[in-house]
Tab-separated table of C-alpha atoms in Angstrom:
chain	number	residue	atom	x	y	z
R	1	UNK	CA	-0.545	108.667	-10.166
R	2	UNK	CA	-0.819	106.281	-7.201
R	3	UNK	CA	-2.198	109.064	-5.012
R	4	UNK	CA	-4.864	109.867	-7.572
R	5	UNK	CA	-5.987	106.247	-7.882
R	6	UNK	CA	-6.283	106.049	-4.102
R	7	UNK	CA	-9.210	108.483	-4.185
R	8	UNK	CA	-10.819	107.264	-7.421
R	9	UNK	CA	-13.701	105.552	-5.611
R	10	UNK	CA	-14.332	108.695	-3.555
R	11	UNK	CA	-14.727	111.139	-6.408
R	12	UNK	CA	-16.092	109.017	-9.265
R	13	UNK	CA	-19.711	109.869	-8.495
R	14	UNK	CA	-19.019	113.557	-7.963
R	15	UNK	CA	-16.407	114.602	-10.493
R	16	UNK	CA	-16.590	112.773	-13.783
R	17	UNK	CA	-15.530	115.415	-16.265
R	18	UNK	CA	-12.228	116.738	-17.475
R	19	UNK	CA	-11.306	120.235	-18.478
R	20	UNK	CA	-10.712	121.254	-22.043
R	21	UNK	CA	-7.268	122.467	-22.971
R	22	UNK	CA	-5.316	124.521	-22.112
R	23	UNK	CA	-6.234	123.507	-18.526
R	24	UNK	CA	-3.974	120.498	-17.891
R	25	UNK	CA	-5.509	118.873	-14.788
R	26	UNK	CA	-8.319	116.339	-14.638
R	27	UNK	CA	-11.084	117.307	-12.250
R	28	UNK	CA	-10.861	114.015	-10.367
R	29	UNK	CA	-7.136	114.581	-9.805
R	30	UNK	CA	-7.844	118.058	-8.486
R	31	UNK	CA	-10.378	116.651	-6.003
R	32	UNK	CA	-7.887	114.008	-4.885
R	33	UNK	CA	-5.224	116.610	-4.088
R	34	UNK	CA	-7.723	118.719	-2.096
R	35	UNK	CA	-8.843	115.672	-0.092
R	36	UNK	CA	-5.201	114.750	0.521
R	37	UNK	CA	-4.648	118.227	2.001
R	38	UNK	CA	-7.565	117.604	4.370
R	39	UNK	CA	-6.020	114.263	5.368
R	40	UNK	CA	-2.632	115.849	6.025
R	41	UNK	CA	-4.173	118.551	8.236
R	42	UNK	CA	-6.195	115.967	10.158
R	43	UNK	CA	-3.125	113.788	10.694
R	44	UNK	CA	-1.037	116.752	11.892
R	45	UNK	CA	-3.576	118.490	14.142
R	46	UNK	CA	-6.640	116.280	14.595
R	47	UNK	CA	-8.770	119.056	13.079
R	48	UNK	CA	-10.779	119.370	9.893
R	49	UNK	CA	-9.563	122.299	7.827
R	50	UNK	CA	-12.464	124.475	6.709
R	51	UNK	CA	-10.592	126.637	4.192
R	52	UNK	CA	-8.683	125.353	1.148
R	53	UNK	CA	-6.567	127.577	-1.086
R	54	UNK	CA	-5.735	125.866	-4.379
R	55	UNK	CA	-2.649	127.254	-6.138
R	56	UNK	CA	-2.257	126.715	-9.894
R	57	UNK	CA	0.230	127.697	-12.551
R	58	UNK	CA	-0.335	130.976	-14.371
R	59	UNK	CA	-1.665	129.239	-17.484
R	60	UNK	CA	-3.932	126.821	-15.589
R	61	UNK	CA	-5.329	129.581	-13.403
R	62	UNK	CA	-5.979	131.787	-16.441
R	63	UNK	CA	-7.797	128.905	-18.164
R	64	UNK	CA	-9.883	127.998	-15.079
R	65	UNK	CA	-10.861	131.422	-13.736
R	66	UNK	CA	-13.490	132.262	-16.418
R	67	UNK	CA	-15.270	128.996	-15.694
R	68	UNK	CA	-15.292	129.613	-11.929
R	69	UNK	CA	-16.513	133.182	-12.407
R	70	UNK	CA	-19.267	132.017	-14.776
R	71	UNK	CA	-20.456	129.304	-12.374
R	72	UNK	CA	-20.574	131.723	-9.453
R	73	UNK	CA	-22.454	134.304	-11.508
R	74	UNK	CA	-25.088	131.872	-12.808
R	75	UNK	CA	-25.511	129.228	-10.116
R	76	UNK	CA	-26.522	131.365	-7.137
R	77	UNK	CA	-26.346	130.120	-3.525
R	78	UNK	CA	-26.760	126.295	-3.513
R	79	UNK	CA	-29.657	124.905	-1.483
R	80	UNK	CA	-29.130	121.193	-2.110
R	81	UNK	CA	-26.447	118.675	-2.983
R	82	UNK	CA	-27.696	118.601	-6.580
R	83	UNK	CA	-27.335	122.363	-6.929
R	84	UNK	CA	-23.900	122.278	-5.300
R	85	UNK	CA	-22.781	119.504	-7.665
R	86	UNK	CA	-23.485	121.811	-10.621
R	87	UNK	CA	-20.279	123.772	-9.939
R	88	UNK	CA	-16.621	122.819	-9.636
R	89	UNK	CA	-16.242	124.406	-6.200
R	90	UNK	CA	-19.425	122.695	-5.049
R	91	UNK	CA	-18.197	119.287	-6.199
R	92	UNK	CA	-14.924	119.794	-4.359
R	93	UNK	CA	-16.898	120.714	-1.226
R	94	UNK	CA	-18.982	117.548	-1.550
R	95	UNK	CA	-15.810	115.479	-1.972
R	96	UNK	CA	-14.408	116.961	1.233
R	97	UNK	CA	-17.646	116.396	3.156
R	98	UNK	CA	-17.969	112.787	2.048
R	99	UNK	CA	-14.305	112.009	2.725
R	100	UNK	CA	-14.440	113.546	6.215
R	101	UNK	CA	-17.429	111.442	7.179
R	102	UNK	CA	-16.281	108.177	5.584
R	103	UNK	CA	-12.715	108.385	6.864
R	104	UNK	CA	-13.086	110.055	10.267
R	105	UNK	CA	-16.851	110.061	11.032
R	106	UNK	CA	-16.642	113.862	11.233
R	107	UNK	CA	-18.905	116.549	9.790
R	108	UNK	CA	-18.088	120.161	8.991
R	109	UNK	CA	-20.015	122.858	10.864
R	110	UNK	CA	-20.539	124.424	7.421
R	111	UNK	CA	-19.331	123.545	3.947
R	112	UNK	CA	-15.597	124.299	3.682
R	113	UNK	CA	-14.466	127.250	1.577
R	114	UNK	CA	-12.437	126.575	-1.577
R	115	UNK	CA	-10.457	129.368	-3.251
R	116	UNK	CA	-8.193	129.392	-6.308
R	117	UNK	CA	-5.086	131.522	-6.773
R	118	UNK	CA	-2.254	131.922	-9.259
R	119	UNK	CA	1.263	130.819	-8.336
R	120	UNK	CA	3.828	131.685	-11.047
R	121	UNK	CA	6.363	129.302	-9.485
R	122	UNK	CA	4.212	126.262	-10.366
R	123	UNK	CA	4.493	124.472	-13.678
R	124	UNK	CA	1.512	123.591	-15.837
R	125	UNK	CA	-0.398	120.691	-14.306
R	126	UNK	CA	1.029	121.245	-10.817
R	127	UNK	CA	-1.302	121.872	-7.868
R	128	UNK	CA	-0.578	123.004	-4.326
R	129	UNK	CA	-3.307	123.139	-1.672
R	130	UNK	CA	-3.083	125.003	1.635
R	131	UNK	CA	-5.587	123.604	4.169
R	132	UNK	CA	-6.291	125.804	7.187
R	133	UNK	CA	-8.594	125.885	10.205
R	134	UNK	CA	-10.179	129.335	10.195
R	135	UNK	CA	-12.798	130.743	12.566
R	136	UNK	CA	-16.170	131.247	10.900
R	137	UNK	CA	-16.038	135.052	11.180
R	138	UNK	CA	-12.634	135.251	9.512
R	139	UNK	CA	-13.558	132.654	6.916
R	140	UNK	CA	-16.428	134.823	5.719
R	141	UNK	CA	-13.967	137.664	5.134
R	142	UNK	CA	-12.065	135.607	2.544
R	143	UNK	CA	-8.775	133.724	2.295
R	144	UNK	CA	-5.677	134.855	4.130
R	145	UNK	CA	-7.526	136.350	7.087
R	146	UNK	CA	-5.985	135.577	10.462
R	147	UNK	CA	-8.546	134.221	12.913
R	148	UNK	CA	-8.411	135.256	16.584
R	149	UNK	CA	-9.266	131.708	17.687
R	150	UNK	CA	-9.301	129.028	14.975
R	151	UNK	CA	-10.541	126.415	17.463
R	152	UNK	CA	-13.945	128.081	17.709
R	153	UNK	CA	-16.554	126.874	15.215
R	154	UNK	CA	-20.204	127.858	15.419
R	155	UNK	CA	-22.813	125.143	15.141
R	156	UNK	CA	-25.565	125.367	12.597
R	157	UNK	CA	-28.808	123.575	11.919
R	158	UNK	CA	-28.528	120.365	9.898
R	159	UNK	CA	-30.702	120.444	6.804
R	160	UNK	CA	-33.105	117.559	6.112
R	161	UNK	CA	-31.024	116.659	3.058
R	162	UNK	CA	-27.863	116.400	5.145
R	163	UNK	CA	-29.693	114.245	7.696
R	164	UNK	CA	-30.847	111.954	4.888
R	165	UNK	CA	-27.292	111.797	3.574
R	166	UNK	CA	-26.030	110.795	7.030
R	167	UNK	CA	-28.723	108.150	7.296
R	168	UNK	CA	-27.579	106.663	3.994
R	169	UNK	CA	-24.081	106.238	5.441
R	170	UNK	CA	-25.356	103.916	8.182
R	171	UNK	CA	-24.121	100.373	7.585
R	172	UNK	CA	-26.813	97.763	7.063
R	173	UNK	CA	-26.568	94.848	9.526
R	174	UNK	CA	-25.600	91.530	7.995
R	175	UNK	CA	-28.292	89.757	9.989
R	176	UNK	CA	-31.020	91.016	12.349
R	177	UNK	CA	-30.212	91.234	16.039
R	178	UNK	CA	-32.382	89.133	18.367
R	179	UNK	CA	-34.941	91.132	20.330
R	180	UNK	CA	-33.322	92.604	23.425
R	181	UNK	CA	-29.755	91.839	22.260
R	182	UNK	CA	-27.550	94.935	22.030
R	183	UNK	CA	-23.972	95.014	20.752
R	184	UNK	CA	-21.449	96.458	23.243
R	185	UNK	CA	-21.719	100.250	23.246
R	186	UNK	CA	-20.807	103.028	25.653
R	187	UNK	CA	-21.429	106.727	26.238
R	188	UNK	CA	-18.612	108.638	27.939
R	189	UNK	CA	-18.604	112.252	29.129
R	190	UNK	CA	-15.682	114.227	27.672
R	191	UNK	CA	-16.515	117.814	28.641
R	192	UNK	CA	-16.677	119.780	30.919
R	193	UNK	CA	-14.784	116.950	32.655
R	194	UNK	CA	-14.076	113.376	31.701
R	195	UNK	CA	-16.413	110.780	33.168
R	196	UNK	CA	-16.530	107.006	33.336
R	197	UNK	CA	-17.894	105.026	30.363
R	198	UNK	CA	-21.604	104.186	30.740
R	199	UNK	CA	-22.534	101.012	28.914
R	200	UNK	CA	-25.771	101.147	26.950
R	201	UNK	CA	-27.718	98.129	28.148
R	202	UNK	CA	-31.281	99.122	27.193
R	203	UNK	CA	-33.005	99.616	23.865
R	204	UNK	CA	-33.449	103.290	24.786
R	205	UNK	CA	-31.114	105.542	26.795
R	206	UNK	CA	-32.787	108.773	27.980
R	207	UNK	CA	-30.771	112.005	28.282
R	208	UNK	CA	-31.967	115.199	29.949
R	209	UNK	CA	-32.099	117.427	33.009
R	210	UNK	CA	-34.838	115.523	34.841
R	211	UNK	CA	-33.557	113.131	37.489
R	212	UNK	CA	-35.509	110.228	35.973
R	213	UNK	CA	-33.283	110.145	32.885
R	214	UNK	CA	-30.617	107.481	32.431
R	215	UNK	CA	-28.085	110.245	31.798
R	216	UNK	CA	-28.800	113.333	33.905
R	217	UNK	CA	-27.253	116.555	32.544
R	218	UNK	CA	-27.308	119.426	35.021
R	219	UNK	CA	-27.291	122.302	32.551
R	220	UNK	CA	-29.888	125.071	32.177
R	221	UNK	CA	-29.635	124.837	28.373
R	222	UNK	CA	-30.697	121.199	28.503
R	223	UNK	CA	-34.391	120.319	28.414
R	224	UNK	CA	-35.934	118.059	31.047
R	225	UNK	CA	-36.261	115.306	28.453
R	226	UNK	CA	-33.746	116.330	25.833
R	227	UNK	CA	-32.651	113.360	23.699
R	228	UNK	CA	-32.611	109.592	23.371
R	229	UNK	CA	-30.265	106.966	21.990
R	230	UNK	CA	-32.308	104.081	20.591
R	231	UNK	CA	-31.176	100.757	19.219
R	232	UNK	CA	-33.278	100.057	16.145
R	233	UNK	CA	-32.856	97.603	13.282
R	234	UNK	CA	-29.258	96.844	14.216
R	235	UNK	CA	-28.267	100.525	14.469
R	236	UNK	CA	-27.931	103.009	17.333
R	237	UNK	CA	-29.855	106.193	16.519
R	238	UNK	CA	-29.734	109.617	18.195
R	239	UNK	CA	-33.102	111.394	18.554
R	240	UNK	CA	-33.825	114.942	19.653
R	241	UNK	CA	-37.007	115.007	21.767
R	242	UNK	CA	-38.160	118.463	20.744
R	243	UNK	CA	-35.585	120.109	22.996
R	244	UNK	CA	-35.193	123.876	23.148
R	245	UNK	CA	-31.584	123.987	21.963
R	246	UNK	CA	-31.229	120.845	19.858
R	247	UNK	CA	-28.552	118.148	19.910
R	248	UNK	CA	-25.060	118.419	18.436
R	249	UNK	CA	-23.497	115.604	16.406
R	250	UNK	CA	-19.811	116.190	15.664
R	251	UNK	CA	-20.333	119.944	15.939
R	252	UNK	CA	-23.479	120.121	13.805
R	253	UNK	CA	-26.757	121.078	15.474
R	254	UNK	CA	-29.592	118.760	14.486
R	255	UNK	CA	-33.205	118.001	15.293
R	256	UNK	CA	-33.280	115.050	12.894
R	257	UNK	CA	-32.693	111.393	13.766
R	258	UNK	CA	-29.025	110.577	13.128
R	259	UNK	CA	-27.306	107.148	12.978
R	260	UNK	CA	-24.400	106.894	15.414
R	261	UNK	CA	-20.967	105.574	14.523
R	262	UNK	CA	-18.043	104.687	16.730
R	263	UNK	CA	-16.298	107.882	17.866
R	264	UNK	CA	-19.191	110.275	17.192
R	265	UNK	CA	-19.376	113.293	19.524
R	266	UNK	CA	-22.779	114.156	20.992
R	267	UNK	CA	-23.362	117.683	22.315
R	268	UNK	CA	-26.104	118.374	24.861
R	269	UNK	CA	-25.971	121.935	26.169
R	270	UNK	CA	-22.369	122.533	27.233
R	271	UNK	CA	-21.775	118.810	27.737
R	272	UNK	CA	-20.031	116.643	25.131
R	273	UNK	CA	-20.186	112.833	25.113
R	274	UNK	CA	-18.390	110.337	22.900
R	275	UNK	CA	-20.289	107.318	21.592
R	276	UNK	CA	-18.319	104.091	21.232
R	277	UNK	CA	-19.317	100.646	20.062
R	278	UNK	CA	-17.698	97.400	19.014
């Protein structure tokens, strides 16, 4: 049970209930195993798996399937975290999202898929989870589909609720920074070629195609004045300046203000930068 206790703080606000017999697995334990599968995939490949196949014993699957079918039939497509938390699959998805951001400062390009299947070789109470990186097109076709290029993930627009959730993850400074004092932070170009780290020494760093910007990005998809990194209230924030194509943060397209954490990836057109701070 040590593994399950390890994730207790992660799932306690999302998965409180237990299943009635004959299903022999607590919901929090199920979430912990799914998150562990995400961790294992990240450790092995440096990628976030976006498809999770949960294998259960014949009895456990038979006991769980009516509940899953009923939730899918009555819940409809979720439009908010509250609606998603009304279903088992939705709560597992929220657990994965929260764990990915808290542990690795990564966000999914869309909520990961979670499927259940029967495995007659498993005993009651046993769970096996297969975590895979599947291209979006193949993922929509269902589990088991082979993707032509699993490295390709489409970006999507970040919802206001997701932006608010990200903002809530920003750490609060222990004491206010003096005016004009910035903690050490850098922006480094990763793609299309690696560049030298550029230290952020001003309250605002301007990014865009115009030559007057602090970071000039020579890309037709980039607006003349595309984005800014501002240091506000002890936190570096990324702002889109009404650009045509938006700004990417860890693969998610956003037009909302987003707090930056060490290791976050910023996408501007075809250019990708990494933000680092001490």
